Coordinates of C-alpha atoms in Angstrom, one line a residue:
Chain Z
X20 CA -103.8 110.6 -126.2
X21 CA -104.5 111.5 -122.7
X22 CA -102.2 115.4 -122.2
X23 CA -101.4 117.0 -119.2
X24 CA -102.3 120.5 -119.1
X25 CA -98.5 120.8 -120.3
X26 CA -96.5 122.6 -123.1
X27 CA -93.1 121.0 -123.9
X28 CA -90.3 123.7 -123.3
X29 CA -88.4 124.1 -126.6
X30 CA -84.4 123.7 -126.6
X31 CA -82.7 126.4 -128.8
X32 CA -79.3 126.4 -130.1
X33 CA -78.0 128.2 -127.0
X34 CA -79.2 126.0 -124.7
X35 CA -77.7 123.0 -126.9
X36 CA -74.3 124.6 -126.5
X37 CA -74.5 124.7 -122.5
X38 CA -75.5 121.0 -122.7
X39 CA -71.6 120.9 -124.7
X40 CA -70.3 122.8 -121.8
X41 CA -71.1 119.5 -119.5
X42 CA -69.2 117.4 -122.1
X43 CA -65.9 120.5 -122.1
X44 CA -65.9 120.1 -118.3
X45 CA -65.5 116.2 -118.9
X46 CA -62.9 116.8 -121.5
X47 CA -60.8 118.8 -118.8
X48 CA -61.5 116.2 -116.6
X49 CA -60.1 113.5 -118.6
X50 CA -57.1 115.5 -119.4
X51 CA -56.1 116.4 -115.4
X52 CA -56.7 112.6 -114.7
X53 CA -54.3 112.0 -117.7
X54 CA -57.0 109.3 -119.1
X55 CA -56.1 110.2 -122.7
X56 CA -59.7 110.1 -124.0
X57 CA -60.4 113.6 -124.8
X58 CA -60.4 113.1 -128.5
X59 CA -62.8 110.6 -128.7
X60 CA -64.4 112.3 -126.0
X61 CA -65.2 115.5 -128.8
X62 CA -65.5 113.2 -131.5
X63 CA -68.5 111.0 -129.8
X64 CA -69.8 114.7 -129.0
X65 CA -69.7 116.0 -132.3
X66 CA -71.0 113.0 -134.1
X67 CA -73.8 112.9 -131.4
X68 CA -74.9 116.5 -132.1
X69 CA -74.8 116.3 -136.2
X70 CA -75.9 112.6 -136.6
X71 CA -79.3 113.3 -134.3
X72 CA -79.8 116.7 -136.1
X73 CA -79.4 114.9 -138.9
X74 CA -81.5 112.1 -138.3
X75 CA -84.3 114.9 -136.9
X76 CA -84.4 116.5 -140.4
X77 CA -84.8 112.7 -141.9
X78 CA -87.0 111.4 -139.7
X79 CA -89.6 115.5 -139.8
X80 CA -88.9 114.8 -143.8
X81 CA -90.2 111.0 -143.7
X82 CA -93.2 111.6 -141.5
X83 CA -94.6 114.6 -144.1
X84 CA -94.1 112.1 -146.7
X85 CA -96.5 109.9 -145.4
X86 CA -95.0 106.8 -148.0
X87 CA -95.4 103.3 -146.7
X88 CA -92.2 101.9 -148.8
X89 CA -90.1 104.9 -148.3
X90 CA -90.7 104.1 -143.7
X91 CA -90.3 100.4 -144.8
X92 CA -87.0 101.2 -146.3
X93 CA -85.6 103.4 -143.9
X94 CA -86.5 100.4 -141.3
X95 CA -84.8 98.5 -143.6
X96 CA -81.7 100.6 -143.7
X97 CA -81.6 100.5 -139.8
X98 CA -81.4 96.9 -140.0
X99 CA -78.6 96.8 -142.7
X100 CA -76.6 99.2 -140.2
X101 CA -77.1 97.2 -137.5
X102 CA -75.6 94.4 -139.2
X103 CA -72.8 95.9 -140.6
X104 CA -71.8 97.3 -136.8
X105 CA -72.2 94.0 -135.1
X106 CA -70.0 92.7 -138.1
X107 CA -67.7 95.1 -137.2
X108 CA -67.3 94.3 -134.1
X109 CA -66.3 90.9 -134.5
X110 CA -62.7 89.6 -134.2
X111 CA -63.9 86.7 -137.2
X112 CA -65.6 88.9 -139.4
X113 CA -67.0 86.2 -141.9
X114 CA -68.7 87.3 -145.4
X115 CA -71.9 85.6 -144.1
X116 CA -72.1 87.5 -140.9
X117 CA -73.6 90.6 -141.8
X118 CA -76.5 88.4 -143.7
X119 CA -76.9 86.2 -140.6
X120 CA -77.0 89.0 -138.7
X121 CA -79.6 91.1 -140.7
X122 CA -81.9 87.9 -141.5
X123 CA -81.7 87.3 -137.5
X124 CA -82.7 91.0 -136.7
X125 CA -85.4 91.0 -139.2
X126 CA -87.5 87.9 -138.1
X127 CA -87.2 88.6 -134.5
X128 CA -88.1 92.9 -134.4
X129 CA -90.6 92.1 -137.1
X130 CA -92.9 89.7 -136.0
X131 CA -92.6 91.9 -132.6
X132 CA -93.2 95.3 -134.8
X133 CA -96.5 93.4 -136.1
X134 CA -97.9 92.5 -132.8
X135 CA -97.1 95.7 -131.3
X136 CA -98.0 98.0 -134.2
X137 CA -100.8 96.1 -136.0
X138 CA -102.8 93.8 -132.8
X139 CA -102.4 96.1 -130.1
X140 CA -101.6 99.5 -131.2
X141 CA -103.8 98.9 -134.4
X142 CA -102.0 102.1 -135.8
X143 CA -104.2 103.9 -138.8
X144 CA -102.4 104.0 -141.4
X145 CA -100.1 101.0 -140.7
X146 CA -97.4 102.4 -141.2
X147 CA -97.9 105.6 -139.4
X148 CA -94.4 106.6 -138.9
X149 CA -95.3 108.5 -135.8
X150 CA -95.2 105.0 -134.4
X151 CA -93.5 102.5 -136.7
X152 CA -90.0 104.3 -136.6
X153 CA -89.5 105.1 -132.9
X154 CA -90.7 101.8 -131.7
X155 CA -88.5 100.0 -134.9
X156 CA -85.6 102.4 -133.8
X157 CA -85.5 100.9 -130.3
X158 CA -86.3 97.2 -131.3
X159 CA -83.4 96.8 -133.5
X160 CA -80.8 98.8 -131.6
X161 CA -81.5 96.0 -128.5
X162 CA -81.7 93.4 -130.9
X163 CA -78.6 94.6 -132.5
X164 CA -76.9 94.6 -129.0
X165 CA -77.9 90.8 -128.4
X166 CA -76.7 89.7 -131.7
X167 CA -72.7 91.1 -131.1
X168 CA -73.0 89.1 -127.7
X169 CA -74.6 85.7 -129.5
X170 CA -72.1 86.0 -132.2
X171 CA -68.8 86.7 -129.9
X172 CA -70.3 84.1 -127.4
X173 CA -70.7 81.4 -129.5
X174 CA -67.7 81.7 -131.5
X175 CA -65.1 81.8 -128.2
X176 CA -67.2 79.0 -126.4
X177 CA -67.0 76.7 -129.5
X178 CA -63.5 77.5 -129.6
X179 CA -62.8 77.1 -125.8
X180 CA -65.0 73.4 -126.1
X181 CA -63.2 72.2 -129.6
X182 CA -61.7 68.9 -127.4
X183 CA -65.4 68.6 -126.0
X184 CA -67.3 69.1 -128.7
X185 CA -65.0 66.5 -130.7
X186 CA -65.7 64.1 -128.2
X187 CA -69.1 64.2 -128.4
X188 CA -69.1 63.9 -132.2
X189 CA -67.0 60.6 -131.6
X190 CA -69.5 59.4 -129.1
X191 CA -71.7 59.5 -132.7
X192 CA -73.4 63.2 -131.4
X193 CA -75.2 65.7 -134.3
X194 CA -72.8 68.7 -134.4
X195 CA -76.0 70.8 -133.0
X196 CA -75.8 68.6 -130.4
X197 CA -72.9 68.6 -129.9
X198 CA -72.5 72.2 -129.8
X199 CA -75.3 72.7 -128.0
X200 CA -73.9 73.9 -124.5
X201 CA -72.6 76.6 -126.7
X202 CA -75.5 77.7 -128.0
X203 CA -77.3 78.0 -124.7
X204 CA -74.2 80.0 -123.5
X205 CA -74.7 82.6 -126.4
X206 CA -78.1 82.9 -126.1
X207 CA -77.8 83.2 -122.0
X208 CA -74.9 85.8 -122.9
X209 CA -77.5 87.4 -125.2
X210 CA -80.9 87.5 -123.2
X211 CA -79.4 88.4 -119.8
X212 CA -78.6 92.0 -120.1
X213 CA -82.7 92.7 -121.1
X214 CA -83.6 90.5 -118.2
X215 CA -81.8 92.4 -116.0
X216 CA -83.4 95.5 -117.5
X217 CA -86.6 94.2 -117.3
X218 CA -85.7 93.4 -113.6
X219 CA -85.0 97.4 -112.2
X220 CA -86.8 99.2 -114.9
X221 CA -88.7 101.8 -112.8
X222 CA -86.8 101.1 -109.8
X223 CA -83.2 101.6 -110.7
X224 CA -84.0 103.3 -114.3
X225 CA -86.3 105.1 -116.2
X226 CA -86.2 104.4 -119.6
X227 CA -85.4 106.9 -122.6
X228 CA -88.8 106.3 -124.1
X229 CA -91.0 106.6 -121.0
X230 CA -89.1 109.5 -120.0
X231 CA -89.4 111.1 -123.4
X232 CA -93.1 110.6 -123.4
X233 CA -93.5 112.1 -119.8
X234 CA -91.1 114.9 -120.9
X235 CA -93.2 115.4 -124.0
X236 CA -97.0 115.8 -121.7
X237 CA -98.3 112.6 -122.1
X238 CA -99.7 111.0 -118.5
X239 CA -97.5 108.5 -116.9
X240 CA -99.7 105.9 -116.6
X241 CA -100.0 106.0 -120.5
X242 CA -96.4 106.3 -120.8
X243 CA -95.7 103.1 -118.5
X244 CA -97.9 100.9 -120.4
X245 CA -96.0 102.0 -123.7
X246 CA -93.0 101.0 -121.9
X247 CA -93.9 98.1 -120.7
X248 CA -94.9 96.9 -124.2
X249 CA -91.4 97.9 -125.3
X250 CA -90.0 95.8 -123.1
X251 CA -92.1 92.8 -123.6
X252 CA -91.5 93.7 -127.6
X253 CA -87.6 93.9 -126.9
X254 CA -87.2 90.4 -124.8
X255 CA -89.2 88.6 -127.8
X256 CA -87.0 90.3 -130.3
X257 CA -83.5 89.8 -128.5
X258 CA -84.7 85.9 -128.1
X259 CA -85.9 85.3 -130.9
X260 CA -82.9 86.8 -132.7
X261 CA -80.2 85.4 -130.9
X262 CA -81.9 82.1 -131.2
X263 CA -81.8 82.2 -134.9
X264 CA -78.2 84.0 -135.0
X265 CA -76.9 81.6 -133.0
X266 CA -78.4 78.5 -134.6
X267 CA -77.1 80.2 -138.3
X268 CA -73.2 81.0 -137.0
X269 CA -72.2 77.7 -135.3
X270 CA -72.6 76.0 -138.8
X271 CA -69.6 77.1 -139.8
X272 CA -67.6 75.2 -137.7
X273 CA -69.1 71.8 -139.1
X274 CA -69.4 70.0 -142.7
X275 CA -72.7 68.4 -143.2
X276 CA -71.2 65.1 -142.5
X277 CA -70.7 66.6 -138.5
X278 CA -67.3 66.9 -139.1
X279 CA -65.5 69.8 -137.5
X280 CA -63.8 72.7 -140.3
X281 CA -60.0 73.3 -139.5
X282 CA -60.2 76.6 -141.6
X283 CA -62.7 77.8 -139.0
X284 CA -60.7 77.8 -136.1
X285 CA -57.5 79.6 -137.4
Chain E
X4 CA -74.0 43.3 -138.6
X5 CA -70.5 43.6 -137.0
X6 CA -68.1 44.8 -139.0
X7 CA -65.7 42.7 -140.2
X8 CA -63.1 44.6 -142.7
X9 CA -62.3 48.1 -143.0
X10 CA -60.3 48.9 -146.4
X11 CA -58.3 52.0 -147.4
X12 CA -57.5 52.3 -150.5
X13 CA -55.0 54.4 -151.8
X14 CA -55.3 57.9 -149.3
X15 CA -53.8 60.8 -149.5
X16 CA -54.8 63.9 -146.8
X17 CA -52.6 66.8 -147.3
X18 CA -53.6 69.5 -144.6
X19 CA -52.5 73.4 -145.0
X20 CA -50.5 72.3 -148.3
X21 CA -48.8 70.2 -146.0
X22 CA -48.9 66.3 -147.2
X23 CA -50.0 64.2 -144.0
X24 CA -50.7 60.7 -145.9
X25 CA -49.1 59.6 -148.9
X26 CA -50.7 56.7 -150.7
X27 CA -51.8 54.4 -147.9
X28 CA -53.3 51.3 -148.3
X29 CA -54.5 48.8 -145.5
X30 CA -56.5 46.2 -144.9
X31 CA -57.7 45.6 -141.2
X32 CA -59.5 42.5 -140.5
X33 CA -62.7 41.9 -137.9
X34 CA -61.6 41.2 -134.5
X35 CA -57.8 41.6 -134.3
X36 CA -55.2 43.9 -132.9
X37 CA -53.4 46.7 -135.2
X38 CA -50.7 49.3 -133.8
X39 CA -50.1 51.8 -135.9
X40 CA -46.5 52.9 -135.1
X41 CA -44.0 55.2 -135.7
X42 CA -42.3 59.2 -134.4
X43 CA -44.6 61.9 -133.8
X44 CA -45.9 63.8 -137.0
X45 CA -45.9 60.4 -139.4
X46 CA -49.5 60.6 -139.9
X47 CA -50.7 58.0 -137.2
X48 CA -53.5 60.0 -135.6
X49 CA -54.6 60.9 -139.2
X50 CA -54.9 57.6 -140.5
X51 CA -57.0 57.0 -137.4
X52 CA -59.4 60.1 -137.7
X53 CA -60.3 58.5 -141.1
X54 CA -61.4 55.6 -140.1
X55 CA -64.7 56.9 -137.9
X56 CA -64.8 60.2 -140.5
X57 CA -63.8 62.7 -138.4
X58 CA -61.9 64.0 -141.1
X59 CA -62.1 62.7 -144.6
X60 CA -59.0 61.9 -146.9
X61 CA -58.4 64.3 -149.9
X62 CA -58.4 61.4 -152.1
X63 CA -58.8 57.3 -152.1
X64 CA -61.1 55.7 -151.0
X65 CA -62.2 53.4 -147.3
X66 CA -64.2 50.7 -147.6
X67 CA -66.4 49.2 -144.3
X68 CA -67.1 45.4 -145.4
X69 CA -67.6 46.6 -149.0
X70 CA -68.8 50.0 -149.2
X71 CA -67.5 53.0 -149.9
X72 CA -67.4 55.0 -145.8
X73 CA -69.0 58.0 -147.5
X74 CA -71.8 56.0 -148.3
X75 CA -72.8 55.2 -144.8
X76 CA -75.0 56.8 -142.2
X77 CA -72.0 58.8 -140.2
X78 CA -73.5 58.8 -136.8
X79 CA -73.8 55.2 -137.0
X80 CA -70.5 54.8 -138.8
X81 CA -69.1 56.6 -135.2
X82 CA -71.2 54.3 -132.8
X83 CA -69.7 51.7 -134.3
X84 CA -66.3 52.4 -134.9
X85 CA -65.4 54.4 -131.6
X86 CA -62.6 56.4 -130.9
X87 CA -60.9 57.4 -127.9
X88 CA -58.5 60.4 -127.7
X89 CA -55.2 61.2 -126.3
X90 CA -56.1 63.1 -123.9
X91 CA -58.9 62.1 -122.1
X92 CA -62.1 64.5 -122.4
X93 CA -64.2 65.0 -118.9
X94 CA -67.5 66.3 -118.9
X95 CA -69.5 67.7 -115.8
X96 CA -70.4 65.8 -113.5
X97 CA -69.9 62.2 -111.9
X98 CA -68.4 59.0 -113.5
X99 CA -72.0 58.0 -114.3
X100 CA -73.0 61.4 -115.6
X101 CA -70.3 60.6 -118.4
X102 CA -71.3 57.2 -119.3
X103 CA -75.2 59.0 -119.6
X104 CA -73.4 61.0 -122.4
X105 CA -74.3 58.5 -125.4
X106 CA -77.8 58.4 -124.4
X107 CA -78.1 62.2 -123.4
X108 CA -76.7 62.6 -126.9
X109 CA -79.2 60.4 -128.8
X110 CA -76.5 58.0 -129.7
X111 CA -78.3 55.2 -127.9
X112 CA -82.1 55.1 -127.4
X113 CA -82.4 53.9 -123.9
X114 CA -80.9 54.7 -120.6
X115 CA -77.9 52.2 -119.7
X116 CA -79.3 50.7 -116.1
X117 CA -77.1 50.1 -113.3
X118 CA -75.4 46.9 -114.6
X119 CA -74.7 48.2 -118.0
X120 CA -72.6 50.9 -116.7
X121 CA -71.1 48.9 -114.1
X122 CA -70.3 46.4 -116.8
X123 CA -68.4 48.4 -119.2
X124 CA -67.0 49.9 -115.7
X125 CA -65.3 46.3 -115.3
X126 CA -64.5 45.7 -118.9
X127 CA -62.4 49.0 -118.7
X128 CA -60.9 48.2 -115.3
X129 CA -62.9 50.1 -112.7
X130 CA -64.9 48.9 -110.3
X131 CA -68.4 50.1 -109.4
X132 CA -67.3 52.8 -107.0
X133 CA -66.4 54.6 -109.5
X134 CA -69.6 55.7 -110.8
X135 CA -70.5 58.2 -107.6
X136 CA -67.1 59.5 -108.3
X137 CA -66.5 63.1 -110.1
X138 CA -65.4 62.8 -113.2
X139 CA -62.8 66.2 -112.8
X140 CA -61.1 64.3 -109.6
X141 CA -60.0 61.0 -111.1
X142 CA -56.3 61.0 -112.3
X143 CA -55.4 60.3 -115.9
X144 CA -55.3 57.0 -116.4
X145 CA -58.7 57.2 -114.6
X146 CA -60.1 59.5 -116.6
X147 CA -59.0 57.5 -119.7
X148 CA -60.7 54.0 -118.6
X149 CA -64.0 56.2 -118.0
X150 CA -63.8 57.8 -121.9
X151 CA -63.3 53.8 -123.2
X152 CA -66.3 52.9 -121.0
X153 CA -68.4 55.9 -121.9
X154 CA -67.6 54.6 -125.5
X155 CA -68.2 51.1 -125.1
X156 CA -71.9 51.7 -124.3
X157 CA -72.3 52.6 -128.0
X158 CA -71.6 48.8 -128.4
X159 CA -68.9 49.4 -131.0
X160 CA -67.1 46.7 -133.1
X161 CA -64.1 48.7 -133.7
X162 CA -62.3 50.6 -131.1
X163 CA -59.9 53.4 -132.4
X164 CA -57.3 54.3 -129.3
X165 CA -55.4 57.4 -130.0
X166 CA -52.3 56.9 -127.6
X167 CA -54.0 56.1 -124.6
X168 CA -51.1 55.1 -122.8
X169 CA -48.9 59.1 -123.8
X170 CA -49.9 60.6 -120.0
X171 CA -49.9 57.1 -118.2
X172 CA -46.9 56.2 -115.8
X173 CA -45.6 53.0 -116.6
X174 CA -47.7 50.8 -114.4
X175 CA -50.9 52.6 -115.5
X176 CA -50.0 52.4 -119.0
X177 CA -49.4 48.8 -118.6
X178 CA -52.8 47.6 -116.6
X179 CA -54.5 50.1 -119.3
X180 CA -53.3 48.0 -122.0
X181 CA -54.2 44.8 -120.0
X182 CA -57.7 45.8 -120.0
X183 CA -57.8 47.1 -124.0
X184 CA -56.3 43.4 -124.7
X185 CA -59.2 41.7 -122.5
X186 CA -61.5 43.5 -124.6
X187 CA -60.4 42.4 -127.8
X188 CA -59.6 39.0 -127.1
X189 CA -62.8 38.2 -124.7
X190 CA -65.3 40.3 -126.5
X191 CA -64.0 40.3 -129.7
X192 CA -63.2 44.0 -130.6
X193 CA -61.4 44.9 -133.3
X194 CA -58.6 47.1 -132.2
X195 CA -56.5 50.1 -133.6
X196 CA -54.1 51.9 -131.6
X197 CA -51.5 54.6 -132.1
X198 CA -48.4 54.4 -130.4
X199 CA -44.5 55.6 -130.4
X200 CA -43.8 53.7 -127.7
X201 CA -42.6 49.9 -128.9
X202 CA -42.8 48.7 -125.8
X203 CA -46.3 49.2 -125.9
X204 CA -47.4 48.0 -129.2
X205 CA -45.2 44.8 -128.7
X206 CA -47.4 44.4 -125.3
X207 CA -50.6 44.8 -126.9
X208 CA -49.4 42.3 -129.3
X209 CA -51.0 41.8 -133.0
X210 CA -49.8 44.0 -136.1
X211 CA -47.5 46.4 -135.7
X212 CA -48.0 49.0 -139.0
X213 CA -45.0 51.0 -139.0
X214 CA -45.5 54.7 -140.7
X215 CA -43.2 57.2 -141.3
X216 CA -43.6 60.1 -143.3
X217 CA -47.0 59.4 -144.1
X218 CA -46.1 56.4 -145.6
X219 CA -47.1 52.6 -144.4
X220 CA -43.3 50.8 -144.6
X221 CA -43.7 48.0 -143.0
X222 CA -46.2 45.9 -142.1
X223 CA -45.1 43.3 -139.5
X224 CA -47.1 40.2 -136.8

């Protein structure tokens, strides 16, 4: 990869702590404006500072492994988190959800993980974690994002459109069909936050990745054309996985006979 | 084949432990007018959801013209048993964007032209103005003639009316019920309405089915 004439300038313990120092001023902050948050204001900092050392150790003690089904499972554990937080999240937290949810995540990061990773990065070996994780990392956590909008969206907008939808399945309507405003409300609600991205990114943001790469030596121009695969892999993802989140979770509101399940609405 | 008797056989529906209907049994014959009276909370609108499977009973058994309901293809069973709800339901758009609804929907295979909707426009007792109109802005009873028209393009042989008259001032109510008798006597529409009003089911006329408590207890012409 193409290197400025650059060396990365390390960040010692020390230096961490000042970067804490910004977070104590905000802590005082909060507490002269009386906004009550300075709790979870130290707890987000702490769990910030231990869970990415944490994950730093992981992910250094992964890549010297160099084990194709240990990276697959660690993806695989992202994914399983991902579900369980968008779960969480949920006023109607279903026993199904978290398997919608992770069978959702799955189909749409993966297929854009292979493209990405195997057609035009053709990474040697394929699963050089180098590549696999970072580029997973960032897949899922958008996708993951998507999916708690799909999943609140559709369930308040069939709950909002119960009269509507019933009249529609009187008029002799499919419950997809007639549930189908709903689902292109979700999946609206879902994509619309990465279109927007993709509609300022480099003008009103830099992304995390892009900056990271620039930070770390690596040209721009090589850096933007990571990024903009990231995004192109992200918009695919987020579709794709609110489509099939979406098209899994409104089934619970209907038998197979297109009739509409009390239970559901409680 | 039009549909000439519906059955129900024995039905119970008990809903949140709660029983709703307690051992009904009907029979409703093709083309004729049946009011299915009594307070609010006997089981009326229940009995009616049945009929077109919005819900199914928890047990016994309806019979269309022989066999069993469960048995038939439901999206037909709905186009041809139609029912129209209590409160009126609106969607976007102008009077003849809701009448597109049962093609939009797939329920009917080609577009209604302009003198099918105005058609069912008459038969529910608007006239064609009303199809440049928006839906939102009509008043009730308006609204209410539109969701029988928007039904009656499914060419149904039964029409199930949930207490259309409930938000209707007297003189709406009444010409509403003037129209819902022309189409069972001049088109020959079988006819099912819920009502607690006995002014109204003894304008509509045919057989008033009295239920209380979930229970049919009288059955009277």
């Amino acid at each position: 990869m193409e290197q400025f004439n650059y060396s990365l300038i390390n960040i010692n313990s020390f230096d961490l702590l000042i970067g804490l120092g910004l977070i104590l001023i905000v802590v005082g902050l909060s507490r002269w404006q009386n906004l009550m948050l300075e709790g979870e204001l130290i707890v987000g900092a702490i769990r910030t500072l231990i869970q990415l050392i944490a994950i730093g150790y992981v992910l250094k003690y992964i890549f010297s492994l160099d084990n194709w089904y240990l990276i697959l499972s660690f993806i695989a554990l992202m994914i399983i988190v991902a579900s369980i937080t968008v779960t969480r999240r949920q006023k109607k937290q279903t026993k199904e959800l978290p398997y919608l949810i992770g069978i959702a995540i799955t189909a749409g990061s993966g297929v854009s993980i292979l493209v990405a990773t195997q057609i035009i990065l053709q990474i040697e070996p394929w699963y050089e974690p180098y590549y696999l994780i970072p580029l997973a990392g960032m897949v899922i956590g958008n996708s993951m994002n998507a999916a708690t909008l799909a999943v609140e969206r559709i369930d308040s907008e069939i709950k909002n459109k119960r009269t509507e939808i019933e009249a529609y399945l009187a008029l002799g309507a499919t419950s997809k069909k007639a549930a189908s405003s709903c689902m292109k409300a979700a999946m609206r609600a879902a994509m619309i936050p990465t279109i927007n991205s993709m509609m300022v990114v480099g003008i009103v943001s830099l992304p995390g990745m892009m900056t990271g790469q620039i930070l770390s030596g690596t040209s721009p121009i090589i850096a933007v054309k990571y990024q903009i695969i990231i995004m192109y892999m992200i918009a695919f993802s987020v579709a794709v996985s609110s489509l099939i989140l979406t098209t899994l979770r409104f089934r619970r509101y209907f038998t197979r006979n297109h009739q509409l399940i009390e239970e559901a609405f409680e | 084949m039009k549909i000439t008797k519906i059955e129900l056989i024995n039905i119970c529906k008990v809903k949140n432990e709660r029983t709703i209907l307690k051992n009904v049994n009907l029979k409703i014959i093709g083309g004729k007018r049946y009011i299915f009276f009594g307070p609010s909370g006997s089981g009326k609108t229940t009995l009616l959801r049945l009929i077109n499977r919005m819900d199914d009973p928890t047990s016994g058994e309806i019979l269309i013209d022989g066999h069993n309901i469960t048995e038939l293809p439901i999206l037909n069973l709905r186009k041809k048993i139609g029912l129209v709800f209590q409160i009126p339901v609106i969607f976007n758009g102008t009077v003849k964007d809701n009448l597109m609804a049962p093609y939009d929907i797939g329920a009917i295979n080609s577009p209604p032209n302009d003198a099918e909707l105005k058609h069912v426009l008459k038969l529910s007792g608007l006239n064609n103005n009303f199809l440049i109109r928006k839906a939102s802005e009509l008043s009730i009873g308006e609204k209410q003639r539109v969701n029988i028209a928007r039904m009656l393009l499914n060419k149904p042989d039964v029409l199930l009316l949930d207490e259309p008259t409930s938000a209707l001032d007297n003189s709406s109510a009444t010409r509403l019920l003037e129209s819902i008798m022309e189409l069972s006597k001049v088109n020959g529409l079988t006819i099912i309405m819920v009502t607690h009003q006995l002014e109204y089911a003894r304008l509509l006329g045919g057989q008033i089915i009295d239920i209380q408590d979930g229970a049919i207890i009288n059955e009277q012409l």
